Structures are given as C-alpha cells and as structure tokens.
XYZ file of N, CA and C in Angstrom:
591
model
N -162.878 89.272 -93.576
C -161.837 88.268 -93.604
C -162.224 87.015 -92.830
N -163.082 87.194 -91.813
C -163.471 86.065 -90.971
C -164.977 85.856 -91.035
N -165.383 84.600 -90.933
C -166.790 84.291 -90.755
C -166.903 83.315 -89.592
N -168.065 82.701 -89.432
C -168.276 81.786 -88.300
C -167.341 80.580 -88.326
N -166.817 80.236 -89.510
C -165.942 79.067 -89.653
C -164.456 79.409 -89.615
N -164.130 80.669 -89.417
C -162.721 81.080 -89.398
C -162.420 82.003 -90.563
N -161.249 81.815 -91.188
C -160.839 82.667 -92.304
C -161.701 82.358 -93.529
N -162.191 83.409 -94.187
C -162.969 83.248 -95.411
C -162.070 82.577 -96.452
N -162.649 81.629 -97.169
C -161.892 80.796 -98.104
C -161.085 81.610 -99.122
N -161.703 82.636 -99.710
C -160.995 83.454 -100.707
C -159.791 84.159 -100.086
N -159.956 84.627 -98.866
C -158.860 85.319 -98.171
C -157.740 84.332 -97.852
N -158.107 83.159 -97.363
C -157.099 82.148 -97.047
C -156.325 81.733 -98.294
N -157.033 81.556 -99.411
C -156.375 81.170 -100.659
C -155.376 82.240 -101.094
N -155.776 83.499 -101.031
C -154.876 84.594 -101.422
C -153.686 84.699 -100.467
N -153.944 84.542 -99.175
C -152.877 84.611 -98.176
C -151.847 83.493 -98.404
N -152.349 82.278 -98.611
C -151.441 81.154 -98.834
C -150.674 81.318 -100.149
N -151.313 81.899 -101.153
C -150.628 82.143 -102.425
C -149.482 83.140 -102.249
N -149.708 84.152 -101.421
C -148.639 85.129 -101.139
C -147.485 84.436 -100.424
N -147.814 83.614 -99.431
C -146.759 82.874 -98.718
C -145.976 81.990 -99.684
N -146.684 81.328 -100.579
C -146.035 80.432 -101.534
C -145.096 81.210 -102.464
N -145.599 82.338 -102.998
C -144.768 83.146 -103.900
C -143.531 83.694 -103.207
N -143.663 83.967 -101.922
C -142.517 84.496 -101.164
C -141.620 83.373 -100.634
N -141.975 82.138 -100.983
C -141.249 80.942 -100.546
C -141.205 80.823 -99.023
N -142.318 81.200 -98.388
C -142.439 81.137 -96.928
C -143.476 80.116 -96.476
N -144.121 79.437 -97.409
C -145.163 78.470 -97.061
C -144.536 77.151 -96.641
N -145.045 76.581 -95.544
C -144.581 75.257 -95.129
C -145.361 74.200 -95.904
N -145.045 72.939 -95.707
C -145.675 71.854 -96.481
C -147.181 71.793 -96.270
N -147.626 71.995 -95.047
C -149.071 71.972 -94.756
C -149.786 73.112 -95.490
N -149.175 74.300 -95.496
C -149.764 75.445 -96.184
C -149.799 75.220 -97.704
N -148.756 74.595 -98.244
C -148.735 74.291 -99.683
C -149.858 73.305 -100.026
N -150.030 72.311 -99.181
C -151.083 71.312 -99.398
C -152.458 71.987 -99.335
N -152.676 72.868 -98.358
C -153.946 73.586 -98.229
C -154.192 74.497 -99.432
N -153.126 75.161 -99.905
C -153.246 76.042 -101.064
C -153.679 75.244 -102.293
N -153.063 74.100 -102.506
C -153.411 73.268 -103.657
C -154.882 72.844 -103.594
N -155.334 72.431 -102.416
C -156.732 72.020 -102.251
C -157.681 73.198 -102.506
N -157.328 74.377 -102.007
C -158.165 75.559 -102.210
C -158.189 75.987 -103.677
N -157.053 75.873 -104.359
C -156.999 76.223 -105.782
C -157.849 75.263 -106.615
N -157.800 73.972 -106.294
C -158.614 72.984 -107.006
C -160.102 73.260 -106.799
N -160.469 73.558 -105.556
C -161.872 73.852 -105.247
C -162.321 75.130 -105.952
N -161.465 76.141 -105.954
C -161.770 77.407 -106.607
C -162.026 77.189 -108.101
N -161.166 76.435 -108.743
C -161.324 76.152 -110.173
C -162.610 75.354 -110.426
N -162.866 74.363 -109.597
C -164.083 73.555 -109.764
C -165.341 74.413 -109.573
N -165.325 75.307 -108.588
C -166.467 76.203 -108.358
C -166.686 77.123 -109.550
N -165.596 77.622 -110.120
C -165.689 78.515 -111.280
C -166.242 77.764 -112.493
N -165.747 76.557 -112.731
C -166.232 75.761 -113.862
C -167.712 75.435 -113.692
N -168.134 75.149 -112.462
C -169.546 74.854 -112.201
C -170.396 76.092 -112.470
N -169.927 77.252 -112.034
C -170.668 78.494 -112.277
C -170.833 78.733 -113.773
N -169.777 78.498 -114.540
C -169.844 78.655 -115.992
C -170.813 77.636 -116.590
N -170.710 76.393 -116.174
C -171.589 75.350 -116.698
C -173.052 75.659 -116.376
N -173.313 76.145 -115.155
C -174.681 76.509 -114.770
C -175.220 77.623 -115.666
N -174.384 78.624 -115.942
C -174.811 79.736 -116.805
C -175.044 79.254 -118.237
N -174.175 78.364 -118.710
C -174.355 77.801 -120.053
C -175.658 77.000 -120.141
N -175.979 76.265 -119.101
C -177.211 75.474 -119.097
C -178.444 76.366 -119.148
N -178.356 77.561 -118.543
C -179.482 78.506 -118.594
C -179.785 78.941 -120.023
N -178.787 78.900 -120.886
C -179.000 79.329 -122.273
C -178.999 78.137 -123.239
N -179.189 76.933 -122.684
C -179.362 75.753 -123.525
C -178.084 75.086 -123.979
N -177.005 75.268 -123.251
C -175.736 74.645 -123.621
C -175.107 74.033 -122.372
N -173.839 73.717 -122.450
C -173.056 73.232 -121.316
C -171.590 73.306 -121.734
N -170.701 73.111 -120.795
C -169.274 73.137 -121.139
C -168.978 72.032 -122.150
N -169.499 70.827 -121.914
C -169.244 69.707 -122.826
C -169.756 70.004 -124.230
N -170.972 70.538 -124.323
C -171.544 70.866 -125.641
C -170.717 71.940 -126.331
N -170.321 72.947 -125.566
C -169.568 74.055 -126.155
C -168.205 73.590 -126.669
N -167.552 72.719 -125.930
C -166.251 72.193 -126.369
C -166.410 71.467 -127.700
N -167.506 70.720 -127.872
C -167.741 70.004 -129.132
C -168.017 70.961 -130.286
N -168.755 72.029 -130.013
C -169.184 72.956 -131.062
C -168.114 74.000 -131.389
N -167.482 74.550 -130.362
C -166.517 75.634 -130.566
C -165.446 75.571 -129.472
N -164.437 74.779 -129.724
C -163.382 74.564 -128.739
C -162.665 75.856 -128.353
N -162.442 76.748 -129.331
C -161.753 78.012 -129.045
C -162.557 78.894 -128.093
N -163.866 79.007 -128.364
C -164.719 79.826 -127.497
C -164.799 79.215 -126.105
N -164.873 77.895 -126.033
C -164.912 77.209 -124.734
C -163.638 77.505 -123.960
N -162.503 77.419 -124.635
C -161.228 77.699 -123.979
C -161.143 79.132 -123.496
N -161.611 80.058 -124.318
C -161.574 81.475 -123.939
C -162.459 81.741 -122.725
N -163.652 81.143 -122.724
C -164.561 81.310 -121.581
C -163.974 80.696 -120.312
N -163.439 79.488 -120.424
C -162.855 78.828 -119.250
C -161.702 79.647 -118.681
N -160.848 80.170 -119.551
C -159.725 80.989 -119.097
C -160.220 82.275 -118.435
N -161.214 82.929 -119.037
C -161.771 84.158 -118.454
C -162.350 83.891 -117.071
N -163.037 82.768 -116.923
C -163.674 82.433 -115.653
C -162.629 82.161 -114.571
N -161.586 81.425 -114.917
C -160.540 81.106 -113.935
C -159.791 82.368 -113.514
N -159.561 83.271 -114.457
C -158.772 84.468 -114.170
C -159.598 85.632 -113.630
N -160.915 85.537 -113.677
C -161.755 86.651 -113.254
C -161.563 86.955 -111.776
N -161.461 88.256 -111.472
C -161.400 88.715 -110.081
C -162.559 89.667 -109.838
N -163.284 89.413 -108.756
C -164.363 90.320 -108.381
C -163.771 91.716 -108.236
N -164.503 92.726 -108.706
C -163.966 94.078 -108.603
C -165.039 95.087 -108.235
N -164.619 96.026 -107.440
C -165.482 97.138 -107.058
C -165.430 98.160 -108.185
N -166.597 98.704 -108.563
C -166.674 99.632 -109.683
C -166.815 101.089 -109.253
N -167.200 101.336 -108.009
C -167.235 102.717 -107.531
C -166.081 102.937 -106.555
N -165.534 104.137 -106.601
C -164.378 104.439 -105.759
C -164.818 104.911 -104.389
N -165.902 105.663 -104.339
C -166.373 106.228 -103.078
C -167.789 105.765 -102.794
N -168.191 105.959 -101.559
C -169.568 105.661 -101.181
C -169.653 104.590 -100.114
N -170.692 104.699 -99.321
C -170.938 103.734 -98.248
C -171.248 102.353 -98.806
N -171.903 102.321 -99.969
C -172.303 101.053 -100.567
C -171.392 100.728 -101.750
N -170.602 99.672 -101.631
C -169.777 99.289 -102.777
C -170.647 98.724 -103.895
N -170.328 99.077 -105.106
C -170.996 98.517 -106.280
C -169.941 97.665 -106.975
N -170.244 96.397 -107.149
C -169.202 95.487 -107.610
C -169.713 94.503 -108.648
N -168.767 93.952 -109.374
C -169.045 92.923 -110.367
C -168.442 91.620 -109.862
N -169.291 90.626 -109.645
C -168.806 89.308 -109.228
C -168.895 88.351 -110.419
N -168.499 87.115 -110.198
C -168.471 86.140 -111.288
C -169.857 85.920 -111.895
N -170.881 85.848 -111.065
C -172.241 85.615 -111.562
C -172.667 86.751 -112.498
N -172.455 88.001 -112.073
C -172.797 89.146 -112.914
C -171.957 89.190 -114.174
N -170.671 88.887 -114.029
C -169.761 88.860 -115.171
C -170.243 87.860 -116.219
N -170.579 86.643 -115.782
C -171.033 85.620 -116.718
C -172.347 86.020 -117.379
N -173.258 86.570 -116.591
C -174.548 86.995 -117.136
C -174.334 88.024 -118.251
N -173.534 89.021 -117.988
C -173.274 90.085 -118.958
C -172.467 89.557 -120.133
N -171.431 88.831 -119.822
C -170.481 88.389 -120.839
C -171.128 87.475 -121.867
N -171.972 86.566 -121.416
C -172.528 85.572 -122.329
C -173.781 86.050 -123.054
N -174.369 87.122 -122.607
C -175.578 87.633 -123.256
C -175.342 88.908 -124.048
N -174.320 89.664 -123.663
C -174.182 91.008 -124.229
C -172.823 91.308 -124.856
N -171.907 90.364 -124.875
C -170.626 90.586 -125.544
C -170.655 89.768 -126.832
N -170.578 90.455 -127.944
C -170.771 89.845 -129.263
C -169.965 88.565 -129.448
N -168.671 88.608 -129.164
C -167.801 87.456 -129.426
C -168.050 86.282 -128.489
N -168.788 86.495 -127.401
C -168.981 85.429 -126.430
C -170.374 84.810 -126.477
N -171.220 85.274 -127.373
C -172.562 84.688 -127.452
C -172.454 83.246 -127.914
N -173.151 82.363 -127.222
C -173.059 80.932 -127.489
C -174.100 80.493 -128.510
N -175.285 81.059 -128.428
C -176.333 80.685 -129.376
C -177.139 81.922 -129.735
N -178.202 81.749 -130.468
C -178.993 82.883 -130.945
C -180.102 83.301 -129.981
N -180.124 82.721 -128.785
C -181.180 83.017 -127.831
C -181.252 84.501 -127.494
N -180.091 85.191 -127.511
C -180.072 86.608 -127.156
C -179.693 87.467 -128.358
N -180.044 87.015 -129.549
C -179.677 87.717 -130.788
C -180.269 89.116 -130.858
N -181.418 89.347 -130.222
C -182.054 90.658 -130.291
C -181.535 91.628 -129.246
N -180.652 91.189 -128.376
C -180.081 92.090 -127.381
C -178.886 92.792 -127.985
N -178.692 94.045 -127.587
C -177.553 94.782 -128.118
C -176.285 94.299 -127.419
N -175.179 94.497 -128.100
C -173.933 93.895 -127.637
C -172.843 94.922 -127.411
N -171.963 94.578 -126.473
C -170.693 95.260 -126.385
C -169.830 94.624 -127.479
N -169.109 95.425 -128.225
C -168.255 94.864 -129.263
C -166.799 95.096 -128.899
N -166.506 94.929 -127.612
C -165.175 95.183 -127.095
C -164.641 93.944 -126.402
N -163.414 94.067 -125.953
C -162.788 93.028 -125.139
C -163.191 93.240 -123.678
N -162.943 92.229 -122.839
C -163.330 92.274 -121.430
C -162.865 93.533 -120.707
N -161.583 93.942 -120.800
C -161.172 95.142 -120.059
C -161.944 96.395 -120.471
N -162.315 96.483 -121.757
C -163.073 97.633 -122.240
C -164.478 97.646 -121.656
N -165.115 96.482 -121.616
C -166.464 96.380 -121.063
C -166.444 96.792 -119.595
N -165.488 96.288 -118.846
C -165.411 96.597 -117.417
C -165.068 98.069 -117.196
N -164.244 98.635 -118.060
C -163.905 100.060 -117.953
C -165.157 100.910 -118.161
N -165.948 100.608 -119.201
C -167.187 101.340 -119.461
C -168.149 101.176 -118.285
N -168.267 99.964 -117.761
C -169.132 99.731 -116.601
C -168.706 100.614 -115.439
N -167.397 100.715 -115.216
C -166.878 101.564 -114.138
C -167.246 103.022 -114.335
N -167.129 103.525 -115.564
C -167.484 104.921 -115.846
C -168.975 105.166 -115.604
N -169.800 104.223 -116.032
C -171.246 104.372 -115.846
C -171.590 104.365 -114.363
N -170.997 103.449 -113.615
C -171.260 103.377 -112.172
C -170.814 104.665 -111.491
N -169.646 105.180 -111.828
C -169.178 106.437 -111.230
C -170.134 107.575 -111.558
N -170.677 107.582 -112.756
C -171.595 108.634 -113.195
C -172.872 108.657 -112.349
N -173.352 107.486 -111.927
C -174.605 107.413 -111.164
C -174.386 107.079 -109.690
N -173.149 107.061 -109.247
C -172.834 106.607 -107.897
C -173.594 107.371 -106.813
N -173.644 108.700 -106.904
C -174.345 109.478 -105.870
C -175.820 109.098 -105.811
N -176.432 108.916 -106.975
C -177.843 108.517 -107.033
C -178.039 107.131 -106.413
N -177.135 106.210 -106.705
C -177.224 104.858 -106.150
C -177.065 104.900 -104.632
N -176.098 105.682 -104.144
C -175.877 105.788 -102.701
C -177.129 106.320 -102.000
N -177.733 107.374 -102.553
C -178.946 107.958 -101.975
C -180.102 106.959 -102.030
N -180.194 106.216 -103.119
C -181.255 105.229 -103.285
C -181.149 104.140 -102.216
N -179.942 103.603 -102.014
C -179.782 102.537 -101.021
C -179.920 103.055 -99.593
N -179.634 104.329 -99.362
C -179.906 104.922 -98.042
C -181.406 104.932 -97.775
N -182.176 105.307 -98.804
C -183.627 105.430 -98.658
C -184.349 104.082 -98.721
N -183.863 103.173 -99.583
C -184.527 101.871 -99.773
C -183.470 100.766 -99.807
N -182.922 100.410 -98.655
C -181.779 99.483 -98.626
C -182.042 98.064 -99.103
N -183.258 97.615 -99.124
C -183.537 96.223 -99.512
C -184.188 96.102 -100.878
N -184.022 97.119 -101.709
C -184.654 97.143 -103.026
C -183.598 97.279 -104.114
N -183.822 96.581 -105.199
C -182.901 96.627 -106.334
C -182.961 98.001 -107.017
N -181.794 98.525 -107.367
C -181.687 99.784 -108.109
C -181.679 99.445 -109.590
N -182.531 100.125 -110.358
C -182.608 99.848 -111.789
C -182.679 101.129 -112.593
N -182.076 101.079 -113.759
C -182.157 102.148 -114.750
C -182.431 101.470 -116.077
N -183.586 101.750 -116.683
C -183.928 101.145 -117.962
C -184.972 102.012 -118.652
N -185.242 101.692 -119.903
C -186.224 102.458 -120.670
C -185.822 103.922 -120.736
N -186.761 104.798 -120.434
C -186.495 106.243 -120.490
C -185.496 106.691 -119.437
N -185.262 105.872 -118.429
C -184.320 106.218 -117.360
C -182.929 105.636 -117.605
N -182.718 104.996 -118.738
C -181.418 104.401 -119.050
C -180.312 105.450 -118.907
N -179.125 104.983 -118.595
C -177.983 105.872 -118.370
C -177.304 106.176 -119.703
N -177.084 107.458 -119.954
C -176.411 107.885 -121.182
C -174.908 107.949 -120.931
N -174.145 107.353 -121.847
C -172.685 107.427 -121.751
C -172.091 107.347 -123.155
N -171.373 108.374 -123.541
C -170.645 108.449 -124.808
C -171.449 107.957 -126.016
N -172.650 108.516 -126.170
C -173.432 108.225 -127.368
C -174.358 107.033 -127.285
N -174.333 106.317 -126.190
C -175.192 105.140 -126.035
C -175.956 105.207 -124.723
N -177.070 104.484 -124.682
C -177.861 104.363 -123.456
C -177.697 102.946 -122.918
N -177.615 102.844 -121.586
C -177.370 101.551 -120.938
C -178.443 101.254 -119.901
N -178.886 100.014 -119.916
C -179.773 99.489 -118.883
C -178.907 98.822 -117.837
N -179.261 99.006 -116.554
C -178.524 98.306 -115.503
C -179.416 98.006 -114.325
N -179.071 96.949 -113.628
C -179.756 96.541 -112.407
C -178.684 96.219 -111.373
N -178.826 96.806 -110.174
C -177.878 96.582 -109.084
C -178.650 96.021 -107.897
N -178.244 94.865 -107.423
C -178.901 94.224 -106.287
C -178.653 95.026 -105.011
N -179.495 94.856 -103.971
C -179.307 95.590 -102.715
C -177.918 95.376 -102.087
N -177.270 94.265 -102.405
C -175.922 93.999 -101.896
C -174.868 94.866 -102.590
N -175.261 95.515 -103.700
C -174.313 96.293 -104.500
C -173.795 95.519 -105.697
N -174.212 94.272 -105.829
C -173.763 93.428 -106.937
C -174.468 93.826 -108.221
N -173.687 94.040 -109.285
C -174.268 94.328 -110.597
C -174.891 93.032 -111.109
N -176.204 93.059 -111.326
C -176.880 91.887 -111.857
C -176.750 91.870 -113.374
N -176.992 93.016 -113.993
C -176.783 93.124 -115.436
C -176.555 94.574 -115.811
N -175.867 94.760 -116.917
C -175.678 96.072 -117.516
C -175.439 95.825 -118.998
N -176.251 96.462 -119.822
C -176.060 96.285 -121.260
C -176.449 97.530 -122.026
N -175.869 97.658 -123.196
C -176.151 98.769 -124.086
C -177.506 98.530 -124.724
N -178.320 99.586 -124.814
C -179.624 99.476 -125.453
C -179.472 99.638 -126.954
N -180.230 98.870 -127.668
C -180.233 98.977 -129.129
C -180.930 100.275 -129.509
N -180.298 101.028 -130.392
C -180.893 102.277 -130.849
C -182.066 101.952 -131.757
N -183.067 102.847 -131.777
C -184.294 102.609 -132.534
C -184.007 102.255 -133.990
N -183.099 102.961 -134.637
C -182.820 102.695 -136.041
C -182.066 101.378 -136.271
N -181.536 100.793 -135.171
C -180.815 99.516 -135.285
C -181.700 98.316 -134.996
N -182.892 98.561 -134.460
C -183.762 97.460 -134.069
C -184.290 96.716 -135.298
N -184.356 95.401 -135.125
C -184.879 94.564 -136.205
C -186.400 94.663 -136.201
N -187.011 94.715 -137.396
C -188.473 94.746 -137.430
C -189.064 93.469 -136.878
N -190.213 93.590 -136.185
C -190.820 92.391 -135.609
C -191.766 91.718 -136.559
C-alpha cells in the first residue's frame, strides 16, 4: 500500500473512489480522484498504443481501419483489473495489463489487429472465458511453479513444446516472470491444424 513516496497510486485511487461512492469525499479528495482517474486512463491508453505499435499499428490507425474493434479494445483496457490467478502459494501468479494486452492482441481471434500473428493458435472465447481457462491452468501447475521459484527465484518459469500444459483437450504454452507476472499463455496449434510451410 505504501512506497517511498507515500500511498501507492492505485491504492489511493481506489480509496478515494470508495470515499466518493459513499459520499464521504471532501472537495480536495474529489479533485485528487479526478486527477488520478485521468492519469490512469492516459496510462492505459499509452500501454495499448505501445502494444499496437509493436504489431505495426496504433490507436489512431486502428480507429481509422476498425472503429468497433478500437472501441472494444479501449473499453477492455480501461476496465481491466489486475488479477491473481492462483489461490494459494507463497508466490502470487497474476495477470497484469501488459500480459493481458500481449495475450489478447496475439492470441484472441476477435482481437487480432493484423495478420502478423496469423500462424499462432487462438482462443476463440470472450475475455472472461480466457481468464477462467488461464486460472484453471495456473491452479493445475501451481505447486510446480511454487517449487520452481523456491529453487530458482530469479528465473522465468516456462512450459512449452513437449512440456506444454494439457487442459481439456488442448496444450498450452506459458511463460511466468520471476515476479509471478504471466508474460504469455496461448493454446498450441494441433499438428493436424497447422498450415503447411
């Protein structure tokens, strides 16, 4: 909740929002909340724009090409909340905005912006379904991840290729940073589904 500068910005924003909803915020707190909300939205839009630029687009380009998809992405980014995916364990495994954008824009069929990742397999679900599956996969390997980070705390945990995680008929590749942040998780294309090279 606290860092060297005082209250962590996300905590302060949530606290002030609670005060506002309860009609207990004074004028100074309302002013601070508005400033924090504007900054939060601007930071989220920048994160989205940065991710779009990595794949050869931008918010401005996307709005021109597909206004509906741009609106859906912007709304998802503003409403996204970081979430922990494992219930137990010393090391939390979580999905933050950066991981969400990486997964969402490369591996969710309806959110692909261009053909750069056409050969990657896709989730063909809505956001809550993708996050639910991610949670099940993380719970399935949680003990292994906990033991791994105990033994090698500064090394990324990965499951891919022959070590991919099996879940309900599909195999998934995943990478978890030493902080516990999910860097990526995606369904592997089955051999019979792969396009010939």
